[in-house]
PDB file of C-alpha atoms in Angstrom:
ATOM      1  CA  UNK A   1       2.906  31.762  14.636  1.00  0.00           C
ATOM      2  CA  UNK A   2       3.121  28.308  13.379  1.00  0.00           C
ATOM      3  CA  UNK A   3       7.085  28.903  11.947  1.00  0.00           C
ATOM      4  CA  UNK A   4       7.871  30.411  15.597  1.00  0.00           C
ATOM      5  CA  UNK A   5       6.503  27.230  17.101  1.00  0.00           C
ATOM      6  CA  UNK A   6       8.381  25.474  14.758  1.00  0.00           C
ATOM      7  CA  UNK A   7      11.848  27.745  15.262  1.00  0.00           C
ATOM      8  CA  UNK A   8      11.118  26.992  19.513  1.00  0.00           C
ATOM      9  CA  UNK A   9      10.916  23.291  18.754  1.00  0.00           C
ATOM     10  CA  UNK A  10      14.082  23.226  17.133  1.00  0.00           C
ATOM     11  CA  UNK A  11      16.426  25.130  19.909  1.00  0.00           C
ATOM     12  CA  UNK A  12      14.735  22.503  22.431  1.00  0.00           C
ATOM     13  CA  UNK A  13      15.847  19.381  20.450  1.00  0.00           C
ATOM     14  CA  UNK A  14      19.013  21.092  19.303  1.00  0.00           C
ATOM     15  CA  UNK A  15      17.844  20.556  15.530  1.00  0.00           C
ATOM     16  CA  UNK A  16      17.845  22.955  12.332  1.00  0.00           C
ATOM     17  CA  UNK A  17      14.937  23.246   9.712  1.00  0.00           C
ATOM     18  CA  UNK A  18      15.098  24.517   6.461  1.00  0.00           C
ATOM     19  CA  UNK A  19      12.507  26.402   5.139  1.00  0.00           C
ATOM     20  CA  UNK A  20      11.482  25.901   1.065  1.00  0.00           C
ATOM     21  CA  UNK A  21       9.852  28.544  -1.466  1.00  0.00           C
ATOM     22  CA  UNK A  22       6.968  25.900  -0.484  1.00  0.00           C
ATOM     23  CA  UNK A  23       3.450  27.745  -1.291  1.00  0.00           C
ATOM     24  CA  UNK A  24       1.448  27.278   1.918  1.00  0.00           C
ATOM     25  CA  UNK A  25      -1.632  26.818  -0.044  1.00  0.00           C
ATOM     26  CA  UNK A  26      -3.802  24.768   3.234  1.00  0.00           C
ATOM     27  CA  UNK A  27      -5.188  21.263   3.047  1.00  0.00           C
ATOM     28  CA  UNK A  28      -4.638  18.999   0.794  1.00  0.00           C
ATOM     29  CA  UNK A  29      -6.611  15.832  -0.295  1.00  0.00           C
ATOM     30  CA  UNK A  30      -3.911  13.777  -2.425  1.00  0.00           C
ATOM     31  CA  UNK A  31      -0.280  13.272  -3.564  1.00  0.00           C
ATOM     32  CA  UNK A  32      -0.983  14.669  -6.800  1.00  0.00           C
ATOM     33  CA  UNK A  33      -2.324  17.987  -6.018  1.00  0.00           C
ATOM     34  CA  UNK A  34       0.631  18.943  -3.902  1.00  0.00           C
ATOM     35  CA  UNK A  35       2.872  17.558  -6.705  1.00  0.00           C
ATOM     36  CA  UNK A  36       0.550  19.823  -9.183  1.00  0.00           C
ATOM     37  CA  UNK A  37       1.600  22.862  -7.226  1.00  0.00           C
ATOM     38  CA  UNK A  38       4.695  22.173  -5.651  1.00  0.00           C
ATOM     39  CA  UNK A  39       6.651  20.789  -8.629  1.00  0.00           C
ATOM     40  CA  UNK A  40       7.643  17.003  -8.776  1.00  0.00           C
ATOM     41  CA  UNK A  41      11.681  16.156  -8.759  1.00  0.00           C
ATOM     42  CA  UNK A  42      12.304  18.401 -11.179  1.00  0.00           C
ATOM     43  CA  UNK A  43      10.273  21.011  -9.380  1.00  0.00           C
ATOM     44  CA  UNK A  44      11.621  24.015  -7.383  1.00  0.00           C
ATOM     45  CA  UNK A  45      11.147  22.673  -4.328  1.00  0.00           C
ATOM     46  CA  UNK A  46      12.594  19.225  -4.538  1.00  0.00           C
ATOM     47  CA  UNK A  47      15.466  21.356  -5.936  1.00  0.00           C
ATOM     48  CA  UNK A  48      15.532  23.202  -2.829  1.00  0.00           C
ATOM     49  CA  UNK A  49      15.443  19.557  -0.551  1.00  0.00           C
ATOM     50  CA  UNK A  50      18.817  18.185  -2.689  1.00  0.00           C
ATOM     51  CA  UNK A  51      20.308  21.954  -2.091  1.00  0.00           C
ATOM     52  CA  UNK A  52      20.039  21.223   1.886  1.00  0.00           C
ATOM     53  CA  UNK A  53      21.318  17.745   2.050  1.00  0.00           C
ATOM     54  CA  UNK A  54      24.220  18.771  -0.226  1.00  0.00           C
ATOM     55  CA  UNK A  55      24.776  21.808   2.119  1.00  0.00           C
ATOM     56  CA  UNK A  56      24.186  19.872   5.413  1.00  0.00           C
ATOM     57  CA  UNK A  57      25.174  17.031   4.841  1.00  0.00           C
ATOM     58  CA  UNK A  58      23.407  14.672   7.106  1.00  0.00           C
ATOM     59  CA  UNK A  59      24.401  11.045   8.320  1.00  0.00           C
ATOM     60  CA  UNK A  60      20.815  10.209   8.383  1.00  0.00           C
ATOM     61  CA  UNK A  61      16.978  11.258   6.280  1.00  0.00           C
ATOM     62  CA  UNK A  62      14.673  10.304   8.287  1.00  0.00           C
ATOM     63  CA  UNK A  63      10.767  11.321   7.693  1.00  0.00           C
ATOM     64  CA  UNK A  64       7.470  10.035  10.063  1.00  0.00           C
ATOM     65  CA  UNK A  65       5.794  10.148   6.042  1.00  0.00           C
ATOM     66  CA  UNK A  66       6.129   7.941   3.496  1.00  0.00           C
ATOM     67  CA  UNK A  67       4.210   9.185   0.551  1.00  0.00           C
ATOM     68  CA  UNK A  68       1.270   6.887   0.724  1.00  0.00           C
ATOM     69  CA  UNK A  69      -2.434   7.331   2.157  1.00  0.00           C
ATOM     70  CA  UNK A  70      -1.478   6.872   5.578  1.00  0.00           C
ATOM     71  CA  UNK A  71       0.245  10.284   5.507  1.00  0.00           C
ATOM     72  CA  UNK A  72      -3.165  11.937   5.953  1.00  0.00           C
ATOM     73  CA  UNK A  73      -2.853  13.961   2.841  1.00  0.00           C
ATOM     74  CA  UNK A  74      -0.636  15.393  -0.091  1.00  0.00           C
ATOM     75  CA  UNK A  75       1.431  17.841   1.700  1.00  0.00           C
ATOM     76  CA  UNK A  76       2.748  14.894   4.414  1.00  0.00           C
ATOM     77  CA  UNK A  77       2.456  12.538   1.520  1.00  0.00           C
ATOM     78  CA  UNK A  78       4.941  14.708  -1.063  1.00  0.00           C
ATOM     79  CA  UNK A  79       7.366  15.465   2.298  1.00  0.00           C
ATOM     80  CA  UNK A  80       7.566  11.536   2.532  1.00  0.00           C
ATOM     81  CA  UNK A  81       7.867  10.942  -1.144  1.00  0.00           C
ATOM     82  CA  UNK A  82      10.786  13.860  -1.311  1.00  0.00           C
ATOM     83  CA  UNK A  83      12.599  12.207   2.220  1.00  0.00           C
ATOM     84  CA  UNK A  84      13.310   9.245   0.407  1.00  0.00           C
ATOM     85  CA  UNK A  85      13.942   9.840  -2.986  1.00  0.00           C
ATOM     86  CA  UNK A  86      16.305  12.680  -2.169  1.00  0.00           C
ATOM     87  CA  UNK A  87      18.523   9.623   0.059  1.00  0.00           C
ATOM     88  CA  UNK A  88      19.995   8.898  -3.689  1.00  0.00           C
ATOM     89  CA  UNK A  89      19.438  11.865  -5.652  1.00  0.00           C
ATOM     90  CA  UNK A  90      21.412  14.331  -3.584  1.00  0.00           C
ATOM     91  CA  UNK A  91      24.529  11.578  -3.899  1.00  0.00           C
ATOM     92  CA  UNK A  92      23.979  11.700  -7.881  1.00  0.00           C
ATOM     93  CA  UNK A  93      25.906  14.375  -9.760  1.00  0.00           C
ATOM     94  CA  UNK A  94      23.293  14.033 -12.784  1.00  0.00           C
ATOM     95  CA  UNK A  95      20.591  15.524 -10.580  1.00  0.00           C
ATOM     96  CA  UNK A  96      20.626  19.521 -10.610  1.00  0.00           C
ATOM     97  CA  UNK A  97      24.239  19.453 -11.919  1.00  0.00           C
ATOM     98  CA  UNK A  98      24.152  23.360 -11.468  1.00  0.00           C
ATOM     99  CA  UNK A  99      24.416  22.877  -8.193  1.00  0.00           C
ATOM    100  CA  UNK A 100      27.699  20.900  -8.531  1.00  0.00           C
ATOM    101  CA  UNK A 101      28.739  23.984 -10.594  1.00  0.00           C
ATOM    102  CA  UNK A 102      27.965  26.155  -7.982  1.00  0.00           C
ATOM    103  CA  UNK A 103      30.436  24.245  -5.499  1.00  0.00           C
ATOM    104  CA  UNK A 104      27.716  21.765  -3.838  1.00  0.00           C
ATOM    105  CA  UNK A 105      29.142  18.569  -3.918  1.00  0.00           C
ATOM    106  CA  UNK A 106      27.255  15.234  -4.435  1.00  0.00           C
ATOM    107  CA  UNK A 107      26.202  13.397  -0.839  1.00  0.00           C
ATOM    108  CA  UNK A 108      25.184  10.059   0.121  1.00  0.00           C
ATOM    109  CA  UNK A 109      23.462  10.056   3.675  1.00  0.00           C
ATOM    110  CA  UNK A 110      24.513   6.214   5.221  1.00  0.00           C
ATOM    111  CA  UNK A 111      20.909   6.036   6.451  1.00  0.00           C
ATOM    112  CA  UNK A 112      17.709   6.502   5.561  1.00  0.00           C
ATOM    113  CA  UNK A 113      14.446   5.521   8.131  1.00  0.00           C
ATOM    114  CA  UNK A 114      11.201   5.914   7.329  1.00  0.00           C
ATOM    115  CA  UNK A 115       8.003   4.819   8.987  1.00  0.00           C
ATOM    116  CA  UNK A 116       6.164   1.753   8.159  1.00  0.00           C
ATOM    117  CA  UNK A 117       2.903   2.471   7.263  1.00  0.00           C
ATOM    118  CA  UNK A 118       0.179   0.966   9.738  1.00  0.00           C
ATOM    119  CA  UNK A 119      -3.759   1.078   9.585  1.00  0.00           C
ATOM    120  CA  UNK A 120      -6.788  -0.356  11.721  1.00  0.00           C
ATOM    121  CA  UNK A 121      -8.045  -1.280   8.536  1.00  0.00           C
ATOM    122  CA  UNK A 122      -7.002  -4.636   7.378  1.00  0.00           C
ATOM    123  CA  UNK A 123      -7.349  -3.755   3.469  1.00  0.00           C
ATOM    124  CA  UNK A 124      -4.853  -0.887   3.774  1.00  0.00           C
ATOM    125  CA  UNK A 125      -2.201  -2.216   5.719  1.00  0.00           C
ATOM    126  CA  UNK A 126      -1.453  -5.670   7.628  1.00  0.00           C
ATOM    127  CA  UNK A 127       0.669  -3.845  10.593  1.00  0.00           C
ATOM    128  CA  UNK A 128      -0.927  -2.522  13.865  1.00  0.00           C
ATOM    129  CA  UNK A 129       2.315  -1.660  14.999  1.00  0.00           C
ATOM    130  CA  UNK A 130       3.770   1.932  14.244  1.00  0.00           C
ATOM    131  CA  UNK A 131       7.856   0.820  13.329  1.00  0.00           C
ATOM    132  CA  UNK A 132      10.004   2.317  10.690  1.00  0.00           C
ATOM    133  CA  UNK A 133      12.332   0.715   8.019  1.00  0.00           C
ATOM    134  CA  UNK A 134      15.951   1.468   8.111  1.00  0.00           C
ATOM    135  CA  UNK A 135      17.788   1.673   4.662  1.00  0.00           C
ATOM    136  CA  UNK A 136      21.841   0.966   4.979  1.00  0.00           C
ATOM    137  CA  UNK A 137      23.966   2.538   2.084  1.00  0.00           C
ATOM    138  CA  UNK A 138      26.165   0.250   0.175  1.00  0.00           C
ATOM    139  CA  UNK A 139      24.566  -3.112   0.996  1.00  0.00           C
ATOM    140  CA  UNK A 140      20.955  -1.631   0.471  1.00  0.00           C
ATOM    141  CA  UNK A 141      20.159  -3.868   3.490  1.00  0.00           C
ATOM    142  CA  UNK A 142      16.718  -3.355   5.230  1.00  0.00           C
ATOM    143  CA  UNK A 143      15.511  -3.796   8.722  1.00  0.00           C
ATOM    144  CA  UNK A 144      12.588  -3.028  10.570  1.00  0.00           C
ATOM    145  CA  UNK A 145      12.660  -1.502  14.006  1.00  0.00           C
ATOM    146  CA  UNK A 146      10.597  -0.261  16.632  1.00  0.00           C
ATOM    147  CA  UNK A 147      10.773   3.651  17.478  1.00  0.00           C
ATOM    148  CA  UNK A 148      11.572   2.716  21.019  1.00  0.00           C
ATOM    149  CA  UNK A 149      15.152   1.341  19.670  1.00  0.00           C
ATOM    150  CA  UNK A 150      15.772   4.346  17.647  1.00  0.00           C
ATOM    151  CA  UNK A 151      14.695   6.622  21.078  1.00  0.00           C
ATOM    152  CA  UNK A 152      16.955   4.545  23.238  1.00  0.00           C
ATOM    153  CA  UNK A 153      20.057   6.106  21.004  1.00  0.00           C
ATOM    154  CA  UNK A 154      18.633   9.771  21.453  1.00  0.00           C
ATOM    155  CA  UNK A 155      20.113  12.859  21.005  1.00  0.00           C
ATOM    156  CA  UNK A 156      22.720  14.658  23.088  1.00  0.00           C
ATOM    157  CA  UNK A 157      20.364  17.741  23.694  1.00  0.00           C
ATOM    158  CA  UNK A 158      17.599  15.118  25.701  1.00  0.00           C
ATOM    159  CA  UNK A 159      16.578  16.892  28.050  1.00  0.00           C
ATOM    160  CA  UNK A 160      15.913  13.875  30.031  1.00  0.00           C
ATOM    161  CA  UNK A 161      12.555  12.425  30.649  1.00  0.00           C
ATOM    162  CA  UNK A 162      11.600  12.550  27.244  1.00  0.00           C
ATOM    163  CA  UNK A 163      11.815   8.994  26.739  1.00  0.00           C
ATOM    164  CA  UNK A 164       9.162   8.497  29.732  1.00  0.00           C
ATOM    165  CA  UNK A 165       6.795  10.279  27.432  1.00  0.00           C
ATOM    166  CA  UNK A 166       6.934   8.084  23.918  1.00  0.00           C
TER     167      UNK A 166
END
């Protein structure tokens, strides 16, 4: 039920998801359980995340996770961790060079964004503003921006409206 969902959600926004060898194993409480059973970047599944960006090629990674606590847990935390380390390691011929072999060539997406992790609690996190960070190829540069600028450049399949609802 929860992959149809998903599958709906994507003809709406005029998207495509992948789907990994992933074990669907429920909740989990940390980073490193999910690394434990998932594999870390040499795992399977990482593998599988470098395959798609080399097949897709995408412009941009983006990911609302960022591989720390305020991810909720490990799953969301290993999804963020993956999103941004596989920015440089699908562009690197070194990583899974049998891939290469197999006619995948190396990619470098020009952006990445992630979120900027925010908290209530003062000890976690200074922010109480949800933004994300922007990463430029090439110059490496950084900026911080609000989601609302990154909405106001939305997608060709908006179905209008939806920026009323953010």
């Amino acid at each position: 039920m929860r992959t149809e969902e998903l599958l709906q959600a994507d003809r709406y926004y005029c998207s495509s998801q992948y789907f990994t060898v992933a074990a669907d194993y429920g909740f989990s409480k940390g980073l490193d359980e999910a690394l434990q059973k998932w594999g870390k970047d040499d795992g399977r599944v990482f593998y599988e995340v470098v395959r798609v960006v080399r097949m897709t090629r995408p412009l941009v990674i983006t990911s609302v996770f960022v591989g720390g606590p305020s991810d909720g847990h490990g799953n969301h935390a290993a999804a963020g961790l993956w999103a941004q380390k596989v920015f440089l390691a699908a562009g690197d011929p070194n990583v899974f060079p049998d891939q290469i072999k197999d006619g995948l060539r190396p990619w470098n997406p020009l952006k990445e964004y992630a979120r900027v992790p925010f908290s209530w609690r003062k000890d976690m996190f200074p922010r109480r503003v949800s933004t994300i960070m922007q990463t430029t190829v090439g110059t490496g540069r950084r900026a911080e921006l609000y989601f609302w600028q990154v909405r106001a450049g939305s997608s060709k399949c908006d179905r209008g409206g939806a920026s009323r609802d953010l």
